[in-house]
Amino acid sequence: MRSLSGNVGGLDLQIPVILAAGILGTTGASLRRAALAGAGAVVTKSVGLLPRDGHPGPTVVVLEDGLINAMGLPNPSFRGFQEEIDVGRTGPAPVVASIFGSGSEEFAEVARSLKADAFELNLSCPHAEGLGAEIGCQPDNVEQITRAVKRSVDVPVWVKLTPNVSDIRALGLAAQEGGADAVVAINTLRAMAIDIQSGYPILGNSFGGLSGPAIKPVAVKAVYDLSGVLEIPVIGVGGISDWQDAVEMMMAGASAVQVGTALMGGYGVFQEIARGIASHLDRKGWTMEELVGLARRRVA
Amino acid sequence: MRSLSGNVGGLDLQIPVILAAGILGTTGASLRRAALAGAGAVVTKSVGLLPRDGHPGPTVVVLEDGLINAMGLPNPSFRGFQEEIDVGRTGPAPVVASIFGSGSEEFAEVARSLKADAFELNLSCPHAEGLGAEIGCQPDNVEQITRAVKRSVDVPVWVKLTPNVSDIRALGLAAQEGGADAVVAINTLRAMAIDIQSGYPILGNSFGGLSGPAIKPVAVKAVYDLSGVLEIPVIGVGGISDWQDAVEMMMAGASAVQVGTALMGGYGVFQEIARGIASHLDRKGWTMEELVGLARRRVA
Amino acid sequence: MREGAIGGTAARATDGVIKEVIVESDAVRTFCFQEPHSPWPGQYMMVWVRGVDEIPMSFSGPDRMTVHAVGEATRALFDLQAGDALGLRGPLGNGFSLVGEKILLVGGGVGVAPLAFLGDEARKAGMEVTSLIGFRTASDVVLKSRLEGLGELILTTDDGSAGVKGFVSAGLAKVDLEEVDQIYLCGPELMMWDVINRCRSRADRIQACINRYFKCAVGVCGSCCLDPEGIRVCAEGPVITAERLLEGEFGRYRRGPSGSIGSCQG
Amino acid sequence: MREGAIGGTAARATDGVIKEVIVESDAVRTFCFQEPHSPWPGQYMMVWVRGVDEIPMSFSGPDRMTVHAVGEATRALFDLQAGDALGLRGPLGNGFSLVGEKILLVGGGVGVAPLAFLGDEARKAGMEVTSLIGFRTASDVVLKSRLEGLGELILTTDDGSAGVKGFVSAGLAKVDLEEVDQIYLCGPELMMWDVINRCRSRADRIQACINRYFKCAVGVCGSCCLDPEGIRVCAEGPVITAERLLEGEFGRYRRGPSGSIGSCQG
Ligand SMILES: Cc1cc2nc3c(=O)[nH]c(=O)nc-3n(C[C@H](O)[C@H](O)[C@H](O)COP(=O)(O)OP(=O)(O)OC[C@H]3O[C@@H](n4cnc5c(N)ncnc54)[C@H](O)[C@@H]3O)c2cc1C
Ligand SMILES: Cc1cc2nc3c(=O)[nH]c(=O)nc-3n(C[C@H](O)[C@H](O)[C@H](O)COP(=O)(O)OP(=O)(O)OC[C@H]3O[C@@H](n4cnc5c(N)ncnc54)[C@H](O)[C@@H]3O)c2cc1C
Ligand SMILES: Cc1cc2nc3c(=O)[nH]c(=O)nc-3n(C[C@H](O)[C@H](O)[C@H](O)COP(=O)(O)O)c2cc1C
Ligand SMILES: Cc1cc2nc3c(=O)[nH]c(=O)nc-3n(C[C@H](O)[C@H](O)[C@H](O)COP(=O)(O)O)c2cc1C
Ligand code: FES
Ligand code: FES
């Protein structure tokens, strides 16, 4: 198989396919399992300053073409989490710690206290009050928080952006200005489902975030827009289920992709995607450099 | 069948199921056909000041769970369009003229020059430069344009909102402040698809707007949010394919629904949805008033 | 890839690699693809010339289309050769239905392409096929030998440089319409309109493959709708019984890309 | 409605209307639904008590679940009666597999519920079934007569108020394990751990239906993952061969809703 390895956002990846934040990232064992299954890197569940149990159930709605989730950032707090990261790091891939907080100081404190191969700043969870997208939809906040974390750690910092804005490019530019090593797009779309038998919103939190195939076209557009204005790499996430989706995302400008909801189909997805990308490159006689961002060059 | 008729946003509707803008709304004959097939009202293709051929093809990408379109607001200009509206009005349902423009004056001029049962202001098309969502994502613009059109006509004015913003409620409040008789939510989500064989963006315009089942959960959330803050009715649109979807949208707070992409399955959808809503109300012993907004009352 | 379900698998875009290009005349070429589709005659595909436009083209066989270069996209097609690829959506729409034992194909210009395909199927079904085809001049004639292979052939040219001189209608006189169970039409609108008009009494036995401006090709955008019923030609057609064409826009006017009304010439 | 495909139709939420509520003991009730599902014993469903929470419950039969009221959601369940409805997602997960000719069911508390369902299926398959079930005290005993109907039954109570006095393990002495092809376990974790430990040599022939904190129940959130392998109990379990439980967190600790580590008591 043609090598897909390379450096993306300051991390050396064997393959440009990464386990997305919040997906099977609660325990060190499951992070390691994803790495052993072939993930190029693994991102943890987002952790913060204090333990949270998360929202009451139901926490997910399973749709034909996606998932709506409102987990509510359950996490044992960064204090309990170093151990899980350490177990995760016994696996063959770098571990990226996803962190959240209510502002620069909280973010910096959590980052300073954890040892990981990189950090991903969750400025984009759409269903946690005063956190995630609620602060991450303002470029100012994105820039400040990124800068604060960059000053606190000496490993790469990735910034995960919300698509629930008029222009995601402003957020990407703010992250770059703040010193981010890469941006990750997109987090889930604000969404809701209602039970027509009873009239109750299905999620315990009433609403949540939409992921899976349904959002892929929105993610592709976000990645295309971001990669058109940024100098730092864009990591594409949203609805990637197979190698075709990954290739499309890379053509839009993603240097690497993350996979979340598709893990419902099991851990095999990492290898399938990597093999599929490699054979497509072989068939077409393209290099990775030629693949990434090809769509923009086609219409230039 | 239990009657579903009522006044929504200033129009008396036999059934609260409406043909969405831009769907088979180019000719008077097809508008009339939708009305004869049972639509409670029909909205025209959006028309503006000058004729437009629209974007080059492909203008649509057909997905498993939706459609991405970049028609580019093709229209013969309002001048050529009164005739189509007149033919449409020979059908059994009111005809709502969807209009667009680059600002208050253009909107007002187009509205003043057309005779229709109501107007719908397209402040939300995501793929036309300097039009639609590009101006409609600013509450100020929404308020001004709504007010300008309200002053120019003596029929109801609906305002169609874009979901490509951080908080759609601000747009709804602006429309209400400007005197709108109803808001319509949502228009399509900014989206893109790339051909993995060639690397070309598939749409002639590179990107477009996502509609169909994929966006229903986003539309339901938008309608829920809007109906929580507005006094004027909310008309729900986005991914409604069957009566269950329509019931869900009404539980979220929609007084009526519009159907677009589902017309791919033919004109039968209006009657199917109306019958389905009616039997559900019968089964549950609910009135329309009890149905609309039930989700919010459940969690209150 | 998750394309296609909403519109059936036919709406899925596939990569069509050109196997061979056949030069039929100066302005007409047949493009054969490596992978055949499963179209029925009269069905079409949306052909995406990448970077240019997407346009409707009838199948002239399970693996091919026959194209007249008239503008930007068709001319861009002519730059392609074996090994090059196009994006294809199809087969789309409703094709001809074969009725009776003796049928008459009436075609003009590149409109003979879907008729040749239909003739193949008719012969397979054991029917007797007569073809009446018209062109402007001798050098425009295409697919003649293919149609000759199916049965009797009557050729007309406007200038008389080949076959009968005159419009297709001139050739109609040579056919005993009483013997014909069904007439199949494809060609310039005014030619089809002329034939339909001359045969009004048998309009229920005429199937016409018609052109309108297609954008979505899946029956939602309204670009192709036909007055006065609002028939969505892309989805319910492009083959339509002449009966339904008698009292409306057909032969009178046609809408362009903006939806504005124009001439139906060409 | 377009729910369910990604996780298979089982992930679709359906409306479960209660047909009958059977009082099994003070704290345990069986809820029978109007529409049976097609579960296999050991599979579970996510039960949405609207306005309260969604919790995992094993099937105790194709149309029923047997619930011990221990907290908010289970107590809210007890307020429901025939005609009331719940949201149900399921059947989910992998159930028991029937192996051999003579099987032993070992259950504690409400853990006997899925075992009773398994016993029914084992009898249908012609197997010989022995049940060993333990409760705290006589008034806690549930489903005894249903299990008695399947074959030999050994009952233990911690306080000796019914059957053999002591933990379930006390009853193990009464069974000739050499005669048993497969052991099926369900109940409090420390009880299952005790039994597994006593039968380590046959751990490959023990299937345990285990509990972890479930949130998504479709294998994505990571809430239920088991050290050291990271087994997703909700999707790959809840029935797991005891062999895979010997060297890890099982019997030692368990994660709560936040992911933090706690005791595995209860
Ligand atoms: C159902 C159907 C089947 C067809 N089959 C064939 C065929 O087998 N062979 C063939 O040579 N031609 C066929 N055509 C006509 C063909 O689609 C046009 O010639 C082609 O679109 C011209 O594109 P262009 O960019 O080269 O020309 P342009 O310069 O863009 O246009 C030239 C003329 O072509 C027509 N046209 C352009 N775009 C479209 C469109 N999207 N839909 C409909 N008409 C359009 C218009 O009348 C226009 O005036 C068919 C058309 C339809 C609707
Ligand atoms: C696969 C599986 C099958 C089960 N089958 C049955 C059954 O057939 N009958 C029965 O009575 N009980 C069963 N349970 C246990 C049942 O799910 C809990 O008793 C119930 O969730 C308690 O909810 P509560 O709100 O009443 O209590 P709470 O006060 O919320 O919690 C009490 C305890 O229940 C457990 N619990 C709470 N929520 C969950 C959850 N979402 N997932 C797992 N554990 C939770 C925790 O250990 C908690 O400490 C099963 C659990 C699992 C995982
Ligand atoms: C169950 C679930 C939990 C998630 N938790 C987090 C999280 O903790 N932090 C975060 O940044 N994103 C989280 N996400 C978002 C994903 O990382 C990803 O951005 C999104 O799901 C889109 O990708 P997908 O379509 O491949 O799932 C979560 C998504 C899901 C479905
Ligand atoms: C082909 C197509 C054309 C559209 N044209 C318009 C338009 O002209 N004006 C407008 O306001 N919305 C337009 N829309 C948006 C629809 O009215 C509707 O808001 C959107 O498609 C979501 O509804 P649906 O999922 O039911 O299609 C168009 C949508 C499609 C698919
Ligand atoms: S081309 Fe869009 S409806 Fe026919
Ligand atoms: S409960 Fe979410 S992975 Fe098991």
Coordinates of N, CA and C in Angstrom, one line a residue, chain C residues 156-222:
Chain C
T156 N -35.6 12.3 -46.6 CA -35.9 13.6 -47.3 C -34.7 14.5 -46.9
T157 N -34.5 15.4 -47.8 CA -33.6 16.6 -47.5 C -34.3 17.8 -48.0
D158 N -34.1 18.9 -47.3 CA -34.7 20.2 -47.6 C -34.4 20.6 -49.0
D159 N -33.1 20.4 -49.4 CA -32.6 20.9 -50.6 C -32.6 19.8 -51.7
G160 N -33.1 18.6 -51.4 CA -33.1 17.6 -52.4 C -31.8 17.0 -52.7
S161 N -30.8 17.3 -52.0 CA -29.4 16.7 -52.3 C -29.3 15.2 -52.0
A162 N -30.3 14.7 -51.3 CA -30.4 13.2 -51.1 C -31.9 12.9 -50.9
G163 N -32.3 11.8 -51.3 CA -33.7 11.3 -51.1 C -34.7 12.3 -51.7
V164 N -35.9 12.2 -51.1 CA -37.0 13.1 -51.5 C -36.7 14.5 -51.1
K165 N -37.0 15.4 -52.0 CA -36.8 16.8 -51.7 C -37.9 17.4 -50.9
G166 N -37.6 18.1 -49.8 CA -38.6 18.7 -49.0 C -38.5 18.3 -47.5
F167 N -39.5 18.8 -46.8 CA -39.5 18.4 -45.3 C -39.9 17.0 -45.2
V168 N -39.8 16.5 -43.9 CA -40.2 15.2 -43.6 C -41.6 14.9 -44.0
S169 N -42.4 15.9 -43.9 CA -43.9 15.8 -44.2 C -44.0 15.3 -45.7
A170 N -43.1 15.8 -46.5 CA -43.2 15.4 -47.9 C -43.1 13.9 -48.0
G171 N -42.3 13.3 -47.2 CA -42.1 11.8 -47.2 C -43.3 11.1 -46.7
L172 N -44.1 11.8 -45.8 CA -45.3 11.1 -45.2 C -46.2 10.5 -46.2
A173 N -46.3 11.3 -47.4 CA -47.2 10.8 -48.4 C -46.8 9.4 -48.9
K174 N -45.6 9.1 -48.7 CA -45.1 7.8 -49.2 C -45.5 6.6 -48.3
V175 N -46.1 6.9 -47.2 CA -46.4 5.9 -46.2 C -47.9 5.7 -46.1
D176 N -48.3 4.4 -46.1 CA -49.7 4.1 -45.9 C -50.0 4.1 -44.4
L177 N -50.5 5.3 -43.9 CA -50.7 5.4 -42.5 C -51.7 4.4 -41.9
E178 N -52.6 4.0 -42.8 CA -53.6 3.0 -42.3 C -52.9 1.7 -41.9
E179 N -51.8 1.4 -42.4 CA -51.0 0.2 -42.1 C -50.2 0.3 -40.8
V180 N -50.1 1.5 -40.3 CA -49.2 1.8 -39.2 C -49.9 1.8 -37.9
D181 N -49.4 1.0 -36.9 CA -50.1 1.0 -35.6 C -49.7 2.1 -34.7
Q182 N -48.5 2.6 -34.8 CA -48.0 3.6 -33.9 C -46.9 4.4 -34.6
I183 N -46.9 5.7 -34.4 CA -45.9 6.6 -35.0 C -45.0 7.2 -33.8
Y184 N -43.7 7.1 -34.0 CA -42.8 7.6 -33.1 C -42.0 8.8 -33.6
L185 N -42.0 9.9 -32.9 CA -41.5 11.2 -33.4 C -40.3 11.7 -32.6
C186 N -39.3 12.1 -33.3 CA -38.3 12.9 -32.6 C -37.5 13.8 -33.6
G187 N -37.4 15.1 -33.2 CA -36.7 16.0 -34.1 C -37.1 17.4 -33.7
P188 N -36.8 18.3 -34.6 CA -37.1 19.7 -34.3 C -38.6 19.9 -34.0
E189 N -38.9 20.8 -33.1 CA -40.3 20.9 -32.6 C -41.3 21.2 -33.7
L190 N -40.9 22.1 -34.6 CA -41.9 22.5 -35.7 C -42.1 21.3 -36.7
M191 N -41.1 20.5 -36.8 CA -41.2 19.3 -37.7 C -42.2 18.4 -37.0
M192 N -42.0 18.1 -35.7 CA -42.9 17.2 -35.0 C -44.4 17.8 -35.0
W193 N -44.4 19.1 -34.7 CA -45.7 19.7 -34.7 C -46.5 19.6 -36.0
D194 N -45.7 19.7 -37.1 CA -46.3 19.6 -38.4 C -46.8 18.2 -38.6
V195 N -46.0 17.2 -38.3 CA -46.5 15.8 -38.4 C -47.7 15.5 -37.6
I196 N -47.7 16.0 -36.3 CA -48.9 15.8 -35.4 C -50.1 16.4 -36.0
N197 N -49.9 17.6 -36.5 CA -51.1 18.4 -37.1 C -51.7 17.7 -38.3
R198 N -50.8 17.1 -39.1 CA -51.3 16.3 -40.3 C -52.0 15.0 -39.9
C199 N -51.7 14.6 -38.6 CA -52.3 13.3 -38.2 C -53.1 13.5 -37.0
R200 N -53.8 14.6 -36.8 CA -54.5 14.9 -35.6 C -55.4 13.7 -35.2
S201 N -56.1 13.1 -36.2 CA -57.1 12.1 -35.9 C -56.5 10.9 -35.2
R202 N -55.2 10.7 -35.4 CA -54.5 9.5 -34.8 C -53.5 9.9 -33.7
A203 N -53.8 11.1 -33.1 CA -52.8 11.7 -32.1 C -52.6 10.7 -30.9
D204 N -53.6 9.9 -30.7 CA -53.5 8.9 -29.5 C -52.5 7.8 -29.9
R205 N -52.1 7.7 -31.2 CA -51.2 6.7 -31.6 C -49.9 7.3 -32.0
I206 N -49.6 8.5 -31.6 CA -48.3 9.1 -31.8 C -47.6 9.4 -30.5
Q207 N -46.4 8.9 -30.4 CA -45.5 9.2 -29.3 C -44.4 10.1 -29.7
A208 N -44.3 11.3 -29.0 CA -43.2 12.2 -29.4 C -42.2 12.4 -28.3
C209 N -41.0 12.4 -28.6 CA -39.9 12.6 -27.7 C -39.5 14.1 -27.8
I210 N -39.9 14.9 -26.8 CA -39.8 16.3 -26.9 C -38.7 16.9 -26.1
N211 N -38.3 18.1 -26.4 CA -37.2 18.9 -25.8 C -37.8 20.1 -25.0
R212 N -37.3 20.3 -23.8 CA -37.6 21.5 -23.1 C -36.3 21.9 -22.4
Y213 N -36.2 23.0 -21.8 CA -35.0 23.4 -21.1 C -34.9 22.6 -19.8
F214 N -34.0 21.7 -19.7 CA -33.9 20.9 -18.4 C -32.8 21.5 -17.5
K215 N -33.1 21.6 -16.3 CA -32.1 22.0 -15.3 C -31.9 20.9 -14.3
C216 N -32.9 20.6 -13.5 CA -32.7 19.6 -12.4 C -32.8 18.2 -13.0
A217 N -33.7 18.0 -13.9 CA -34.0 16.6 -14.5 C -34.6 15.6 -13.5
V218 N -35.0 16.1 -12.4 CA -35.6 15.2 -11.4 C -37.0 15.7 -11.0
G219 N -37.5 16.6 -11.8 CA -38.9 17.0 -11.5 C -39.2 17.9 -10.3
V220 N -38.2 18.7 -9.9 CA -38.5 19.7 -8.9 C -38.4 21.2 -9.2
C221 N -37.5 21.5 -10.2 CA -37.2 22.9 -10.4 C -38.3 23.6 -11.2
G222 N -39.0 22.9 -12.1 CA -40.1 23.5 -12.8 C -39.7 24.1 -14.2

